[in-house]
């Protein structure tokens, strides 16, 4: 049998074909597999494909199941890193998240759909929609989270511009656009928003900032401050009493009706 021009990529193409074209409800025959390989200008004998199937199972954990139906023998992927129900769960989480923008939601969902076969991806189509919920407009939020983690791990301060929503639903800078320089100590998730908890040198107190309202963030050379303030810090208690509320001194009040 003449060899195809992309023969060295046979194993990669074969693995891609099996993951994209097959699942528990959809299987393909050996002639169909060879036909799919030819689309990539790859030729293969049955014996070599059987060996590749064994390597997929042994080395990559991709189980290839053989099934006899009548006179035909069919093959399909039996297990995946993510089951269809798990992918649906991930998509639901992305769609319901306020801090992920609409464009990023579509991009992430497109990538997640590659975890399942093309047939299963069609089932997800009815789930793939972006509803009318309020979603952030700040695309940099994903990189902010990464930079904040870097600053925490490297014990560095960060600098950023902080914004707020105006009456026209546009983000406008706080404090006349001045730079905020703080020491990040934790990232937490509350009410579908990411918050950074940090120590403010100027006010000498712990403050929190919504990550989707932070822009032009950079990691500074200066070491963090606030180690003593966070020595006995209880994130669970702080979250319960602070997020969604204005900062300030806690005071017991008496109301008369």
Short mmCIF file of C-alpha atoms in Angstrom, two decimals:
data_model
loop_
_atom_site.label_atom_id
_atom_site.label_comp_id
_atom_site.label_asym_id
_atom_site.label_seq_id
_atom_site.Cartn_x
_atom_site.Cartn_y
_atom_site.Cartn_z
CA UNK A 1 0.00 0.00 0.00
CA UNK A 2 1.40 3.41 -0.97
CA UNK A 3 2.20 5.67 1.92
CA UNK A 4 0.47 9.04 2.30
CA UNK A 5 2.34 12.31 2.45
CA UNK A 6 1.39 12.94 6.11
CA UNK A 7 2.24 9.45 7.33
CA UNK A 8 4.24 10.62 10.35
CA UNK A 9 1.08 12.27 11.74
CA UNK A 10 -1.03 9.10 11.43
CA UNK A 11 -1.37 8.47 15.15
CA UNK A 12 -2.38 12.09 15.90
CA UNK A 13 -4.94 12.15 13.10
CA UNK A 14 -6.33 8.77 14.12
CA UNK A 15 -6.78 9.90 17.72
CA UNK A 16 -8.47 13.09 16.52
CA UNK A 17 -10.83 11.15 14.25
CA UNK A 18 -11.87 8.74 17.01
CA UNK A 19 -12.49 11.55 19.52
CA UNK A 20 -14.39 13.75 17.08
CA UNK A 21 -16.40 11.14 15.17
CA UNK A 22 -17.27 8.57 17.83
CA UNK A 23 -18.89 8.23 21.24
CA UNK A 24 -21.08 5.70 23.06
CA UNK A 25 -23.93 6.24 20.57
CA UNK A 26 -21.85 6.67 17.41
CA UNK A 27 -19.26 4.22 16.10
CA UNK A 28 -17.43 3.78 12.79
CA UNK A 29 -16.11 0.79 10.88
CA UNK A 30 -12.51 0.15 9.91
CA UNK A 31 -13.11 1.11 6.23
CA UNK A 32 -14.64 4.39 7.46
CA UNK A 33 -11.63 5.02 9.70
CA UNK A 34 -9.26 4.45 6.79
CA UNK A 35 -11.38 6.72 4.61
CA UNK A 36 -11.18 9.48 7.23
CA UNK A 37 -7.39 9.08 7.41
CA UNK A 38 -7.14 9.44 3.63
CA UNK A 39 -8.71 12.91 3.96
CA UNK A 40 -5.49 13.85 5.78
CA UNK A 41 -3.41 12.15 3.07
CA UNK A 42 -2.58 9.28 5.40
CA UNK A 43 -2.79 5.62 4.45
CA UNK A 44 -2.78 2.77 6.98
CA UNK A 45 -3.19 -0.96 7.24
CA UNK A 46 -5.63 -2.52 9.68
CA UNK A 47 -2.83 -4.09 11.73
CA UNK A 48 -1.14 -0.73 12.38
CA UNK A 49 -4.48 0.88 13.37
CA UNK A 50 -5.12 -1.92 15.88
CA UNK A 51 -1.69 -1.22 17.37
CA UNK A 52 -2.47 2.50 17.54
CA UNK A 53 -5.74 1.77 19.32
CA UNK A 54 -3.81 -0.19 21.95
CA UNK A 55 -1.35 2.72 22.39
CA UNK A 56 -4.23 5.16 22.82
CA UNK A 57 -5.56 3.04 25.66
CA UNK A 58 -2.24 2.22 27.33
CA UNK A 59 -0.44 5.57 26.95
CA UNK A 60 -3.23 8.15 26.78
CA UNK A 61 -6.11 6.53 28.65
CA UNK A 62 -8.39 6.78 25.61
CA UNK A 63 -10.32 3.51 25.57
CA UNK A 64 -11.30 2.27 22.10
CA UNK A 65 -14.22 -0.16 22.27
CA UNK A 66 -14.77 -2.81 19.61
CA UNK A 67 -18.36 -3.88 18.95
CA UNK A 68 -19.78 -6.47 16.55
CA UNK A 69 -23.13 -5.53 14.97
CA UNK A 70 -24.30 -8.10 12.45
CA UNK A 71 -21.45 -8.66 10.01
CA UNK A 72 -19.83 -5.29 10.67
CA UNK A 73 -17.29 -4.43 13.35
CA UNK A 74 -17.53 -0.94 14.82
CA UNK A 75 -15.13 1.09 16.96
CA UNK A 76 -15.74 4.03 19.26
CA UNK A 77 -14.19 5.96 22.14
CA UNK A 78 -15.54 4.57 25.40
CA UNK A 79 -14.18 6.99 28.00
CA UNK A 80 -13.15 10.62 27.92
CA UNK A 81 -11.53 13.08 30.27
CA UNK A 82 -14.90 14.83 30.52
CA UNK A 83 -18.27 13.13 30.31
CA UNK A 84 -21.11 14.87 28.45
CA UNK A 85 -22.87 15.71 31.73
CA UNK A 86 -19.67 17.31 33.06
CA UNK A 87 -19.28 19.44 29.93
CA UNK A 88 -22.89 20.60 30.26
CA UNK A 89 -22.15 21.55 33.86
CA UNK A 90 -19.10 23.60 32.81
CA UNK A 91 -21.13 25.38 30.13
CA UNK A 92 -23.88 26.20 32.62
CA UNK A 93 -21.28 27.65 34.99
CA UNK A 94 -19.78 29.84 32.25
CA UNK A 95 -23.17 31.09 31.07
CA UNK A 96 -24.34 31.97 34.57
CA UNK A 97 -21.12 33.76 35.53
CA UNK A 98 -21.44 37.54 35.57
CA UNK A 99 -17.71 38.23 35.51
CA UNK A 100 -17.16 36.43 32.17
CA UNK A 101 -17.97 38.64 29.19
CA UNK A 102 -20.32 37.52 26.43
CA UNK A 103 -17.53 37.19 23.85
CA UNK A 104 -15.31 35.27 26.26
CA UNK A 105 -18.26 33.02 27.20
CA UNK A 106 -18.71 32.05 23.55
CA UNK A 107 -14.98 31.49 23.14
CA UNK A 108 -14.71 29.28 26.24
CA UNK A 109 -17.80 27.28 25.31
CA UNK A 110 -16.34 26.68 21.84
CA UNK A 111 -13.17 25.27 23.41
CA UNK A 112 -15.05 23.13 25.92
CA UNK A 113 -17.11 21.56 23.13
CA UNK A 114 -13.88 19.98 21.86
CA UNK A 115 -13.97 17.70 24.92
CA UNK A 116 -16.84 15.75 23.36
CA UNK A 117 -17.58 14.26 19.96
CA UNK A 118 -19.12 16.31 17.16
CA UNK A 119 -22.38 14.42 17.70
CA UNK A 120 -22.47 15.29 21.41
CA UNK A 121 -21.52 18.88 20.58
CA UNK A 122 -24.76 19.17 18.60
CA UNK A 123 -26.68 18.24 21.76
CA UNK A 124 -24.97 21.13 23.50
CA UNK A 125 -26.15 23.55 20.83
CA UNK A 126 -29.47 24.12 22.63
CA UNK A 127 -27.50 24.96 25.77
CA UNK A 128 -25.11 27.35 24.06
CA UNK A 129 -26.78 30.71 24.41
CA UNK A 130 -25.91 33.88 26.24
CA UNK A 131 -28.87 35.17 28.21
CA UNK A 132 -29.74 38.75 29.10
CA UNK A 133 -28.05 38.69 32.48
CA UNK A 134 -25.67 41.51 33.35
CA UNK A 135 -22.19 40.47 32.28
CA UNK A 136 -18.96 42.38 32.71
CA UNK A 137 -17.56 44.37 29.79
CA UNK A 138 -13.97 44.08 31.03
CA UNK A 139 -12.13 41.49 28.92
CA UNK A 140 -8.93 41.90 30.98
CA UNK A 141 -10.45 40.23 34.05
CA UNK A 142 -8.93 36.82 33.18
CA UNK A 143 -5.45 38.29 32.93
CA UNK A 144 -6.00 40.31 36.10
CA UNK A 145 -6.72 37.13 38.03
CA UNK A 146 -3.52 35.57 36.70
CA UNK A 147 -1.43 38.67 37.54
CA UNK A 148 -2.88 38.86 41.05
CA UNK A 149 -1.98 35.21 41.65
CA UNK A 150 1.53 35.98 40.40
CA UNK A 151 1.86 38.94 42.76
CA UNK A 152 0.65 36.88 45.72
CA UNK A 153 3.06 34.03 44.93
CA UNK A 154 5.99 36.43 44.43
CA UNK A 155 5.09 38.59 47.46
CA UNK A 156 4.75 41.75 45.35
CA UNK A 157 2.43 44.76 45.32
CA UNK A 158 0.22 45.59 42.35
CA UNK A 159 -0.80 48.81 40.64
CA UNK A 160 -4.07 49.39 38.78
CA UNK A 161 -6.80 51.82 37.83
CA UNK A 162 -10.11 51.22 39.58
CA UNK A 163 -13.47 51.89 37.92
CA UNK A 164 -17.17 52.11 38.78
CA UNK A 165 -20.41 52.02 36.82
CA UNK A 166 -22.04 55.38 36.12
CA UNK A 167 -25.73 56.08 35.49
CA UNK A 168 -25.18 55.42 31.76
CA UNK A 169 -23.91 51.90 32.51
CA UNK A 170 -20.36 52.83 31.53
CA UNK A 171 -17.19 52.19 33.49
CA UNK A 172 -15.59 55.42 34.68
CA UNK A 173 -12.37 55.77 36.75
CA UNK A 174 -12.49 56.28 40.50
CA UNK A 175 -10.44 58.94 42.30
CA UNK A 176 -10.02 60.95 39.09
CA UNK A 177 -8.10 58.13 37.47
CA UNK A 178 -5.37 57.95 40.13
CA UNK A 179 -3.35 54.77 40.44
CA UNK A 180 -4.18 52.31 43.22
CA UNK A 181 -1.14 50.58 44.74
CA UNK A 182 -1.98 47.81 47.23
CA UNK A 183 -0.67 44.51 48.59
CA UNK A 184 -2.83 41.56 47.39
CA UNK A 185 -3.27 38.71 49.85
CA UNK A 186 -6.22 36.70 48.59
CA UNK A 187 -8.70 36.13 45.76
CA UNK A 188 -12.21 35.03 46.54
CA UNK A 189 -15.51 34.42 44.75
CA UNK A 190 -18.75 35.85 46.08
CA UNK A 191 -22.15 36.35 44.42
CA UNK A 192 -20.68 35.37 41.03
CA UNK A 193 -17.96 38.03 41.22
CA UNK A 194 -14.20 37.80 41.78
CA UNK A 195 -12.84 39.94 44.59
CA UNK A 196 -9.25 40.68 45.55
CA UNK A 197 -8.59 41.21 49.26
CA UNK A 198 -5.59 43.44 49.85
CA UNK A 199 -3.81 45.65 52.36
CA UNK A 200 -3.87 49.40 51.70
CA UNK A 201 -0.66 51.05 52.94
CA UNK A 202 -2.10 54.56 52.99
CA UNK A 203 -5.13 53.75 55.11
CA UNK A 204 -3.40 50.89 56.95
CA UNK A 205 -6.39 48.57 56.58
CA UNK A 206 -7.71 45.58 54.70
CA UNK A 207 -9.85 46.40 51.65
CA UNK A 208 -11.44 44.46 48.81
CA UNK A 209 -11.77 45.25 45.12
CA UNK A 210 -13.88 43.71 42.37
CA UNK A 211 -11.50 42.25 39.81
CA UNK A 212 -13.72 43.10 36.81
CA UNK A 213 -13.47 46.79 37.76
CA UNK A 214 -9.66 46.75 37.79
CA UNK A 215 -7.81 47.83 34.64
CA UNK A 216 -4.22 48.33 33.46
CA UNK A 217 -3.03 46.10 36.28
CA UNK A 218 0.70 45.43 36.72
CA UNK A 219 2.87 43.62 39.25
CA UNK A 220 5.26 45.97 41.07
CA UNK A 221 8.82 45.37 42.26
CA UNK A 222 8.03 46.48 45.81
CA UNK A 223 7.35 43.77 48.40
CA UNK A 224 3.88 43.42 49.95
CA UNK A 225 2.84 45.01 53.21
CA UNK A 226 0.17 43.89 55.68
CA UNK A 227 1.60 40.58 56.86
CA UNK A 228 0.57 41.21 60.48
CA UNK A 229 -2.95 42.27 59.44
CA UNK A 230 -3.47 38.96 57.64
CA UNK A 231 -1.82 36.77 60.27
CA UNK A 232 -5.15 35.71 61.81
CA UNK A 233 -7.36 36.72 58.90
CA UNK A 234 -10.59 34.70 58.50
CA UNK A 235 -11.68 34.85 54.85
CA UNK A 236 -14.99 33.09 55.48
CA UNK A 237 -16.01 35.57 58.18
CA UNK A 238 -14.80 38.54 56.12
CA UNK A 239 -16.80 37.38 53.09
CA UNK A 240 -19.96 36.86 55.11
CA UNK A 241 -19.87 40.31 56.67
CA UNK A 242 -18.37 42.44 53.92
CA UNK A 243 -19.08 41.58 50.29
CA UNK A 244 -22.01 43.37 48.74
CA UNK A 245 -21.81 46.00 51.49
CA UNK A 246 -20.02 49.31 51.90
CA UNK A 247 -16.75 49.34 53.76
CA UNK A 248 -16.61 51.02 57.15
CA UNK A 249 -16.65 50.43 60.86
CA UNK A 250 -19.09 47.79 62.11
CA UNK A 251 -21.61 49.33 64.48
CA UNK A 252 -24.54 47.87 66.39
CA UNK A 253 -27.69 49.92 65.77
CA UNK A 254 -31.18 50.02 67.28
CA UNK A 255 -34.18 50.74 65.04
CA UNK A 256 -37.57 51.85 66.27
CA UNK A 257 -40.74 51.26 64.21
#
